[in-house]
Coordinates of C-alpha atoms in Angstrom, one line a residue:
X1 CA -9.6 43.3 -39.2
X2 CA -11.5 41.5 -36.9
X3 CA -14.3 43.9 -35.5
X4 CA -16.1 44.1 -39.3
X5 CA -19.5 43.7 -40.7
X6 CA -19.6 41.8 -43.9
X7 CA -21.7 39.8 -45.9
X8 CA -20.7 36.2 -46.7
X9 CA -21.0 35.3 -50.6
X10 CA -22.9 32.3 -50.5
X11 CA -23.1 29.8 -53.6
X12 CA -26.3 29.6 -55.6
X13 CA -26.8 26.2 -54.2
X14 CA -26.5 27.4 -50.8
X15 CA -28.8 30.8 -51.5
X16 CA -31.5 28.8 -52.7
X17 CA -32.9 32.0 -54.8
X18 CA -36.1 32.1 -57.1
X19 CA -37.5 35.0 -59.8
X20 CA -40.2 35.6 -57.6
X21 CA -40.8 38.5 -54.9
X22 CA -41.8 38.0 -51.6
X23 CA -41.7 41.3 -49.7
X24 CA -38.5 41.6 -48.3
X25 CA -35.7 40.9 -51.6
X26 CA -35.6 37.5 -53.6
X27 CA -34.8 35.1 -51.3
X28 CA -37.2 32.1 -50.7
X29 CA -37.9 31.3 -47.4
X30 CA -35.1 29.2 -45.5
X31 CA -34.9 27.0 -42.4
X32 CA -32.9 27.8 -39.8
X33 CA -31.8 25.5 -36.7
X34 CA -30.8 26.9 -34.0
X35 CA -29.1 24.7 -31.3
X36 CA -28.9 26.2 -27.8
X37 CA -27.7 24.3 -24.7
X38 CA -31.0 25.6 -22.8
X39 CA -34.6 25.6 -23.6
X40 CA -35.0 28.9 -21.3
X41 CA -31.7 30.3 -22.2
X42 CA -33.1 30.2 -26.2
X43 CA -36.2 32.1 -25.0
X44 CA -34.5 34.8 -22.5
X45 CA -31.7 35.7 -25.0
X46 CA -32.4 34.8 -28.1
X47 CA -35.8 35.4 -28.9
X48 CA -35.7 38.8 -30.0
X49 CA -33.0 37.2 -32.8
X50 CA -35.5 34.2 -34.1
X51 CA -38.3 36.5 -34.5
X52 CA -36.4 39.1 -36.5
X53 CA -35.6 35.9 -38.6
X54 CA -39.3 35.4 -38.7
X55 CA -39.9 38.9 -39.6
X56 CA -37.6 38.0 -43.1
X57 CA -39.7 34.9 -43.9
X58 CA -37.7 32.0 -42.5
X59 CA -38.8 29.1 -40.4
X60 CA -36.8 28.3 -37.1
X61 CA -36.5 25.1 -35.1
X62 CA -35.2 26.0 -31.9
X63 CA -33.3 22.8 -30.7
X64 CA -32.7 22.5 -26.8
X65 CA -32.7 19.0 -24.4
X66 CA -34.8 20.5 -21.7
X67 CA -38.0 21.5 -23.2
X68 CA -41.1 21.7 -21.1
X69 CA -44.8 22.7 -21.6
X70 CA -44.3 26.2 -20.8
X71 CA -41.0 26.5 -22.9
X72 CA -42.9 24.9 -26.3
X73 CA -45.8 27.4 -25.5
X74 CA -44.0 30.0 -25.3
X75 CA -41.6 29.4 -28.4
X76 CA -45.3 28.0 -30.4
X77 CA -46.5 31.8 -29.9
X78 CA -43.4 33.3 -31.3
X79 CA -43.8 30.9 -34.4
X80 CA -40.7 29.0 -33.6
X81 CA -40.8 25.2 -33.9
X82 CA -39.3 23.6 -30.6
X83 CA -36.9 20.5 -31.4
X84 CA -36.0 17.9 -28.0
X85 CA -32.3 17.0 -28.7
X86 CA -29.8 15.2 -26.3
X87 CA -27.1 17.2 -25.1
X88 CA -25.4 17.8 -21.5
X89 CA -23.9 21.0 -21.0
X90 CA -21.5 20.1 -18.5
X91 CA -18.7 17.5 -18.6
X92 CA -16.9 15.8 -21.0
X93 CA -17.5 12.2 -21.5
X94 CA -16.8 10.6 -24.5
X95 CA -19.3 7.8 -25.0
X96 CA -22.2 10.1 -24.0
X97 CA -20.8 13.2 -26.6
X98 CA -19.6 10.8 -29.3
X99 CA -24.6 9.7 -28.8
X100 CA -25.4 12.9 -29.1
X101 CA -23.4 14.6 -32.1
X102 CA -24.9 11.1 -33.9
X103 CA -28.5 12.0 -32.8
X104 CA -27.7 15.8 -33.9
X105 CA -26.7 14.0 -36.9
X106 CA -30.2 12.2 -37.7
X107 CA -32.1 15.1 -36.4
X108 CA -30.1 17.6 -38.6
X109 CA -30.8 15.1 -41.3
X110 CA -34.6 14.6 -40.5
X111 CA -35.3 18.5 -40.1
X112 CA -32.8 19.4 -43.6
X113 CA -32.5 23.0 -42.5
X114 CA -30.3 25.4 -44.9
X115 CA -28.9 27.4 -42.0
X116 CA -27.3 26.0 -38.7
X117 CA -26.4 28.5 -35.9
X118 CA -25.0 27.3 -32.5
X119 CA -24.6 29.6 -29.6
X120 CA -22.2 28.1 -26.4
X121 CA -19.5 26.0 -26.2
X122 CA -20.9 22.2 -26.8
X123 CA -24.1 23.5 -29.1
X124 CA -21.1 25.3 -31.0
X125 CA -18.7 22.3 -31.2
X126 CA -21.3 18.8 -31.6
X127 CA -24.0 21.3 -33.5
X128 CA -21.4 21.9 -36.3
X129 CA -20.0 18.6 -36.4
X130 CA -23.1 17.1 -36.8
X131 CA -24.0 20.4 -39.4
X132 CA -21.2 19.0 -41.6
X133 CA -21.9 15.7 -41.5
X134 CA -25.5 16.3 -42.3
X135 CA -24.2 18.4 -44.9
X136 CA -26.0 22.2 -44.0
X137 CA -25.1 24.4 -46.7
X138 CA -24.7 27.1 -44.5
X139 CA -23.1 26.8 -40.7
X140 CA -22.6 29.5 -38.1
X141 CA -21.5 29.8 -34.5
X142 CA -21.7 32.2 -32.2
X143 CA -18.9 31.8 -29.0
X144 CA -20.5 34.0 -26.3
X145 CA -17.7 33.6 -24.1
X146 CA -14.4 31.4 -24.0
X147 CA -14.4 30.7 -19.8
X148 CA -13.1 27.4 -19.1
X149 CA -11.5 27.1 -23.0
X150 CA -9.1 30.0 -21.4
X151 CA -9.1 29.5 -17.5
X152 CA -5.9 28.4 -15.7
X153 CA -5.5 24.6 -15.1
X154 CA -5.3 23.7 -11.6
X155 CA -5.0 19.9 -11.8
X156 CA -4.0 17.3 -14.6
X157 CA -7.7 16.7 -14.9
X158 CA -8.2 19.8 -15.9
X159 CA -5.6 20.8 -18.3
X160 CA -6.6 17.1 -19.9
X161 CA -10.0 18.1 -20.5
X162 CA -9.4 21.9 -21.7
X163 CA -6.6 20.9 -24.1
X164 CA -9.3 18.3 -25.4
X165 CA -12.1 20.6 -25.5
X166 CA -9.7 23.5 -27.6
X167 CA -8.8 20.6 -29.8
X168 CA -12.8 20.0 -30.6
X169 CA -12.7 23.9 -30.7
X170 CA -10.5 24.0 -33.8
X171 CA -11.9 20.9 -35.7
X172 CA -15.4 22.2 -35.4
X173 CA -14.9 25.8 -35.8
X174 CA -12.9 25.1 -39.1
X175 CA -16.4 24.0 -40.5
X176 CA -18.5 27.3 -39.9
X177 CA -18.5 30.1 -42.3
X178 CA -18.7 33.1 -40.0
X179 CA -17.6 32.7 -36.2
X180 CA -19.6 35.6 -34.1
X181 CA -17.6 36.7 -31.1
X182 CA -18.7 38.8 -27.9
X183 CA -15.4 41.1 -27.6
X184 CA -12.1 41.5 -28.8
X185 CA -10.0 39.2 -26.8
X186 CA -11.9 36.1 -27.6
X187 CA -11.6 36.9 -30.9
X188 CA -7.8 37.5 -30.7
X189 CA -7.2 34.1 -28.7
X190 CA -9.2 32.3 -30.9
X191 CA -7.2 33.5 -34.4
X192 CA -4.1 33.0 -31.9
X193 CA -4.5 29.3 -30.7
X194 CA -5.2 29.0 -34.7
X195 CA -8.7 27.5 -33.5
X196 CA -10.5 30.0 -36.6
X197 CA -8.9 31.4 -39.2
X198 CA -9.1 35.9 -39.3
X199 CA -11.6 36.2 -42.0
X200 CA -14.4 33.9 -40.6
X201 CA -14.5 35.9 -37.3
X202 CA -17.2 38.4 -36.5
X203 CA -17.5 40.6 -33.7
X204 CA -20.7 41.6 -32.1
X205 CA -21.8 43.9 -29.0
X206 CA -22.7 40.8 -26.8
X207 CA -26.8 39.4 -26.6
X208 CA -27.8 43.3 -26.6
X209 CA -30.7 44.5 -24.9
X210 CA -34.1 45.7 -25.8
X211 CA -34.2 49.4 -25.2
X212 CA -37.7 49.8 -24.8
X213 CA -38.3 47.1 -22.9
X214 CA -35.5 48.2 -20.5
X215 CA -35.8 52.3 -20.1
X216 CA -34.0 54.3 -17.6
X217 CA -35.3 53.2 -13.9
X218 CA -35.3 56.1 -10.8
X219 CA -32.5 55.4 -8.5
X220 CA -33.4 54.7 -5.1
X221 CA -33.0 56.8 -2.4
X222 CA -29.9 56.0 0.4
X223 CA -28.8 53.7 1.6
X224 CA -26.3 53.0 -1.5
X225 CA -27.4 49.6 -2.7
X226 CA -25.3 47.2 -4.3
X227 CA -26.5 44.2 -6.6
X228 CA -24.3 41.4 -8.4
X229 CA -26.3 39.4 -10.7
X230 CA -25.5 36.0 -11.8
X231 CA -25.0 32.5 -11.2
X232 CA -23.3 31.3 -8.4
X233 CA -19.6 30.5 -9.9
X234 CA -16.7 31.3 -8.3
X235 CA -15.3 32.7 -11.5
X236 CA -18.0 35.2 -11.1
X237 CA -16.2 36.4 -8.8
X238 CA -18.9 35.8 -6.0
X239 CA -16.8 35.8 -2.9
X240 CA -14.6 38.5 -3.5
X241 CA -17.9 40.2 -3.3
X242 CA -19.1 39.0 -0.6
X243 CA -15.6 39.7 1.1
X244 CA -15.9 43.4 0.0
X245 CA -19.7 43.3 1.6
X246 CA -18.1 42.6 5.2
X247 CA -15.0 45.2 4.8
X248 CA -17.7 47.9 4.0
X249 CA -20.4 47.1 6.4
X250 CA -18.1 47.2 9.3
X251 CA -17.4 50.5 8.7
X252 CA -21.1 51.6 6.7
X253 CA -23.0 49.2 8.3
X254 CA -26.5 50.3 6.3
X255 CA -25.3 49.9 3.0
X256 CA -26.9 46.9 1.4
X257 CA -25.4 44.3 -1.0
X258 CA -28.0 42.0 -2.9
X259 CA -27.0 38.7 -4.6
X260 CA -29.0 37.6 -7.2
X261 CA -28.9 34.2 -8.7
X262 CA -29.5 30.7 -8.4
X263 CA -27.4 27.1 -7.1
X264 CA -25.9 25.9 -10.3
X265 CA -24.6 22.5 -11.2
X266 CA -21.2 23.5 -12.7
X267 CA -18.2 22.1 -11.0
X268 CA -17.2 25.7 -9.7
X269 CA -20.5 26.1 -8.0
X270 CA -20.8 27.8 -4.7
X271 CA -22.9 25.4 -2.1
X272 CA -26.0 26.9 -1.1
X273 CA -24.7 25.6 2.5
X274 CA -22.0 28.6 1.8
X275 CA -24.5 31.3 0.2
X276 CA -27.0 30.1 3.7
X277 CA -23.7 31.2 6.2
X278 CA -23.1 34.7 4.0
X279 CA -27.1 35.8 4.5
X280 CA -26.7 34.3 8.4
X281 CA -23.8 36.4 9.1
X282 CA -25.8 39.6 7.7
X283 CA -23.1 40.3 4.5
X284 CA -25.7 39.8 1.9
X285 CA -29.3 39.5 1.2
X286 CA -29.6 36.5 -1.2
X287 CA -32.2 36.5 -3.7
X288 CA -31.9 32.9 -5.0
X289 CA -32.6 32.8 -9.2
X290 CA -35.4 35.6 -9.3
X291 CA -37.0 38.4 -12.3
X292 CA -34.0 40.9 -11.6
X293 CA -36.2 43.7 -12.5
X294 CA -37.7 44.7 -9.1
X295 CA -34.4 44.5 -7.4
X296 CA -32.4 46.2 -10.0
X297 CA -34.9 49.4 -9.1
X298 CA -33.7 49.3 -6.0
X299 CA -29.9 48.8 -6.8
X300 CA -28.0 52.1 -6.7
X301 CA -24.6 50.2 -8.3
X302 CA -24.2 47.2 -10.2
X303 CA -21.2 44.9 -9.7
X304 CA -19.7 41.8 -11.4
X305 CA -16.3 41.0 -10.7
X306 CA -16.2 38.5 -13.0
X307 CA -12.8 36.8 -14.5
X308 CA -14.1 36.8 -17.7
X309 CA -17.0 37.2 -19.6
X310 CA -18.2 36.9 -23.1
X311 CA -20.1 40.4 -22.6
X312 CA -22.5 39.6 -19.8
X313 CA -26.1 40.4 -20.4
X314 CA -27.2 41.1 -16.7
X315 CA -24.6 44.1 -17.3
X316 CA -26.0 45.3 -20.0
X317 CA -29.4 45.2 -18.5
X318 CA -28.1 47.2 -15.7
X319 CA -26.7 49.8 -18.3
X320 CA -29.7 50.3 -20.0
X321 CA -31.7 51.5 -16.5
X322 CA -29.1 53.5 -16.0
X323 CA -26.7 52.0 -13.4
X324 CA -23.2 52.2 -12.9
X325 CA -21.0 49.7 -13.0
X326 CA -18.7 48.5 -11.2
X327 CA -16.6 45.1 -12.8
X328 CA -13.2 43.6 -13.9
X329 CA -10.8 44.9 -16.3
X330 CA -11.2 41.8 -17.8
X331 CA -12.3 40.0 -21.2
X332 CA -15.9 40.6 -22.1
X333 CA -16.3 43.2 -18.7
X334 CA -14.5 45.7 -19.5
X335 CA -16.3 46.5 -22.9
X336 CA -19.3 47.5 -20.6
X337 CA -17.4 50.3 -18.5
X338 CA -15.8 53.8 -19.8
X339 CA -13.4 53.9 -16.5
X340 CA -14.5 57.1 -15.0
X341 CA -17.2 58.1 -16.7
X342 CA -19.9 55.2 -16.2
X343 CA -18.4 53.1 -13.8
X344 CA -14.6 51.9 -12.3
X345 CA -12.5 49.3 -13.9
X346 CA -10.9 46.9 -10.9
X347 CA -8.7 43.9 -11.1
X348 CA -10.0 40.4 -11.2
X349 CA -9.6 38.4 -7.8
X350 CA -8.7 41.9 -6.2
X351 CA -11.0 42.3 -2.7
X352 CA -8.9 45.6 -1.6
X353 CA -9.6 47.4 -5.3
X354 CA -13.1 46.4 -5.2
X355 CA -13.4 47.9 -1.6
X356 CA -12.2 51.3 -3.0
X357 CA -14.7 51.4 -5.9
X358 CA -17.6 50.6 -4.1
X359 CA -16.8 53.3 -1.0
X360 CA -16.0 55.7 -3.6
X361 CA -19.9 55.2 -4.4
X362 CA -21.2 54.8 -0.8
X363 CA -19.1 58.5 0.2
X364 CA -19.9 60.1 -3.2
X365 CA -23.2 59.1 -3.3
X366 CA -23.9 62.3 -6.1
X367 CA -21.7 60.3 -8.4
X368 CA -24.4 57.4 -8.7
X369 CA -26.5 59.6 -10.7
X370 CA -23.8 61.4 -12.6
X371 CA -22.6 57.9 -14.2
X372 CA -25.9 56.1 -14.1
X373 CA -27.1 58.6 -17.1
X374 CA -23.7 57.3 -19.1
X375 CA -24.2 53.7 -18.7
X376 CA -27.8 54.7 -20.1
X377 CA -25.9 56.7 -23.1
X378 CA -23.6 53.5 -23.6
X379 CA -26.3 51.2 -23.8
X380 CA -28.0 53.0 -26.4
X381 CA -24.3 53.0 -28.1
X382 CA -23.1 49.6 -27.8
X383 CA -25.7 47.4 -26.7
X384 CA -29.3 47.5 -28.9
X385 CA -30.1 44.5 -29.4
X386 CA -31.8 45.6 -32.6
X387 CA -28.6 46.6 -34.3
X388 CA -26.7 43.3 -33.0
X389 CA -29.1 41.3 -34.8
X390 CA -29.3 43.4 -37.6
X391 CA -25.5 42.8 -37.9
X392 CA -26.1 38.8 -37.3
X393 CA -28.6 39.0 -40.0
X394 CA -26.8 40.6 -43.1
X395 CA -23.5 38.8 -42.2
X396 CA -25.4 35.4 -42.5
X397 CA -27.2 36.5 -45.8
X398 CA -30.7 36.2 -44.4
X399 CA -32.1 39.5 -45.8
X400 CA -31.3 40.5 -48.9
X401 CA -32.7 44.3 -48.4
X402 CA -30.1 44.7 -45.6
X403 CA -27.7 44.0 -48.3
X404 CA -29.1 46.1 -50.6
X405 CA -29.4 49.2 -48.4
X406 CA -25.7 48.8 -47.8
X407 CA -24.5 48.6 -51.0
X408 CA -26.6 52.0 -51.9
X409 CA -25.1 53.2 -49.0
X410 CA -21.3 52.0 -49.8
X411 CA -21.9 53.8 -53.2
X412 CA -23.1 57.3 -51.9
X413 CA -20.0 57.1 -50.2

């Protein structure tokens, strides 16, 4: 069973336990490195997770290749040490990958940490290599989506680099102890392609998102507003959104359709040049990379027609003020819609279905309200980020009263 909490038996040399009591169960204080592919990505999602680390007694190096002054500060005042590493998040080039898992190497070696957790694909894949080399007694990944691992090959190039990078896949993964996936169907393809084996998978509800800090937001009056949030890929599914905007306004020429998100440097990006003739033409107001929060008060539905996801976070965010959603029935999307009740299911790459869900918004106008108070239920459901981590936690062995309270639990049946 793949969806499962469960705690990993470590070995005593990998616990690193003492006599002594220090609060929170019997376990000394361990160091953690966590390897992200972004400085600000480590902040934005994963912050909330290193300080509930903190919160048991364990040091964390955050290790990212882009740290500035603001990014340091920021992690310094969480208590989190900042570690510069090399590491390009795009691209595959041998010479340049084959440097940096060796300098992961001599850093992991330098630093000595117990516990190694990667999060993306090359953090994942050189972070674990260089975790077993180093020789971490305890190694964890956490695949927040498979994307180009799964997409279709449209040149030789491209099927020579995604069979390469699956191959790296399997040979890392094989050295973790728990793999964390985002939603069923990675985890599936993943056992499938024989890439992890069953028992080391673990499934968890995505990044999650703090309740609190995102409570229910008042829907804004009509026009209907729609909002897609995320970078400009065309595996977001971008420009069948921007297709949809131009079908609608010609007949509903007041509805508005915000784009949010910034130029990105991945091969798929859409040109700015592009984004520049969309906003020209009147289909969308572009936003460029901005704080989402104003403009998600003043989106009536949010949409992501993504191909697939690993669960995205700017959905969940919209769940949690109470939006509906409108995205793919596709891996990692469709966890965050209950077809009907919060939000409509569509095709991927399907302009005419998207078209129907969003007019069935902009001519029932009523039903915005009606499904926004369900996202809000399924958020509190699915998505707190306090019971994600909480899961993360006890299934890496990083609080022992977690795993005490469960046991009692277990035996009150």
């Amino acid at each position: 069973m793949l969806d499962k909490t469960h705690h990993i038996k470590f070995s005593p040399a990998q616990r690193k336990l003492d006599g002594s009591e220090r609060g929170r169960g019997t376990m000394t204080c361990l160091h953690i490195a966590i390897v992200g592919a972004h400085a600000r990505y480590l902040i934005n999602f994963r912050s909330p997770l290193m300080q509930a680390m903190k919160a048991c007694g364990h040091e964390i190096s955050a290790m990212a290749p882009d740290f500035d002054a603001e990014t340091r500060a920021e992690l310094s005042a969480i208590g989190v040490t900042p570690v510069d590493i090399s590491l390009s998040r795009t691209g595959m080039n041998p010479l340049t990958d084959l440097r940096d898992i060796v300098r992961l190497y001599q850093t992991m070696r330098r630093l000595n940490p117990d516990v190694f957790l990667g999060i993306a694909v090359k953090p994942v894949i050189y972070g674990l290599l260089a975790a077993a080399m180093a020789r971490v007694p305890r190694r964890f990944a956490l695949v927040t989506g498979l994307g180009y691992v799964s997409s279709e090959s449209k040149t030789l190039r491209d099927r020579v680099v995604q069979t390469a990078a699956r191959q790296l896949y399997r040979i890392a993964l094989h050295k973790a102890d728990v793999v964390f996936v985002q939603n069923p169907d990675d985890a599936n393809e993943l056992v499938a392609r024989h890439m992890v084996a069953p028992d080391k998978v673990v499934r968890v509800n995505g990044t999650g998102v703090d309740l609190v800090a995102w409570p229910l937001m008042d829907l804004p009056g009509l026009p209907v507003t729609f909002a897609l949030t995320a970078r400009l890929l065309a595996e977001k599914g971008v420009r069948e959104y921007v297709s949809a905007a131009r079908r609608i306004k010609a007949k509903h020429p007041k509805v508005r359709f915000l784009l949010l998100g910034g130029i990105d440097s991945n091969p798929s990006a859409i040109g700015e040049t592009e984004v520049a003739s969309w906003v020209a033409e009147g289909a969308v107001e572009w936003q460029g990379h901005v704080d989402v929060r104003p403009w998600l008060a003043q989106t009536s539905v949010f949409v992501l027609p993504s191909y697939r996801e690993g669960v995205p976070r700017s959905t969940q965010e919209a769940l949690a003020a109470g939006r509906p959603i409108i995205t793919t029935d596709a891996p990692g999307c469709r966890e965050t819609v209950i077809s009907g009740q919060n939000g409509v299911l569509v095709p991927p790459r399907d302009v005419d279905a998207l078209v129907t869900a969003m007019l069935y918004f902009v001519e029932n106008p009523q039903q915005v309200s009606v499904m926004g108070q369900s996202s809000r239920r399924l958020a509190e459901e699915r998505f707190d980020i306090k019971a994600i981590n909480e899961k993360m936690i006890f299934v890496m062995g990083l609080d022992d009263d977690l795993q005490t309270n469960r046991e009692i639990e277990m035996s009150r049946g």
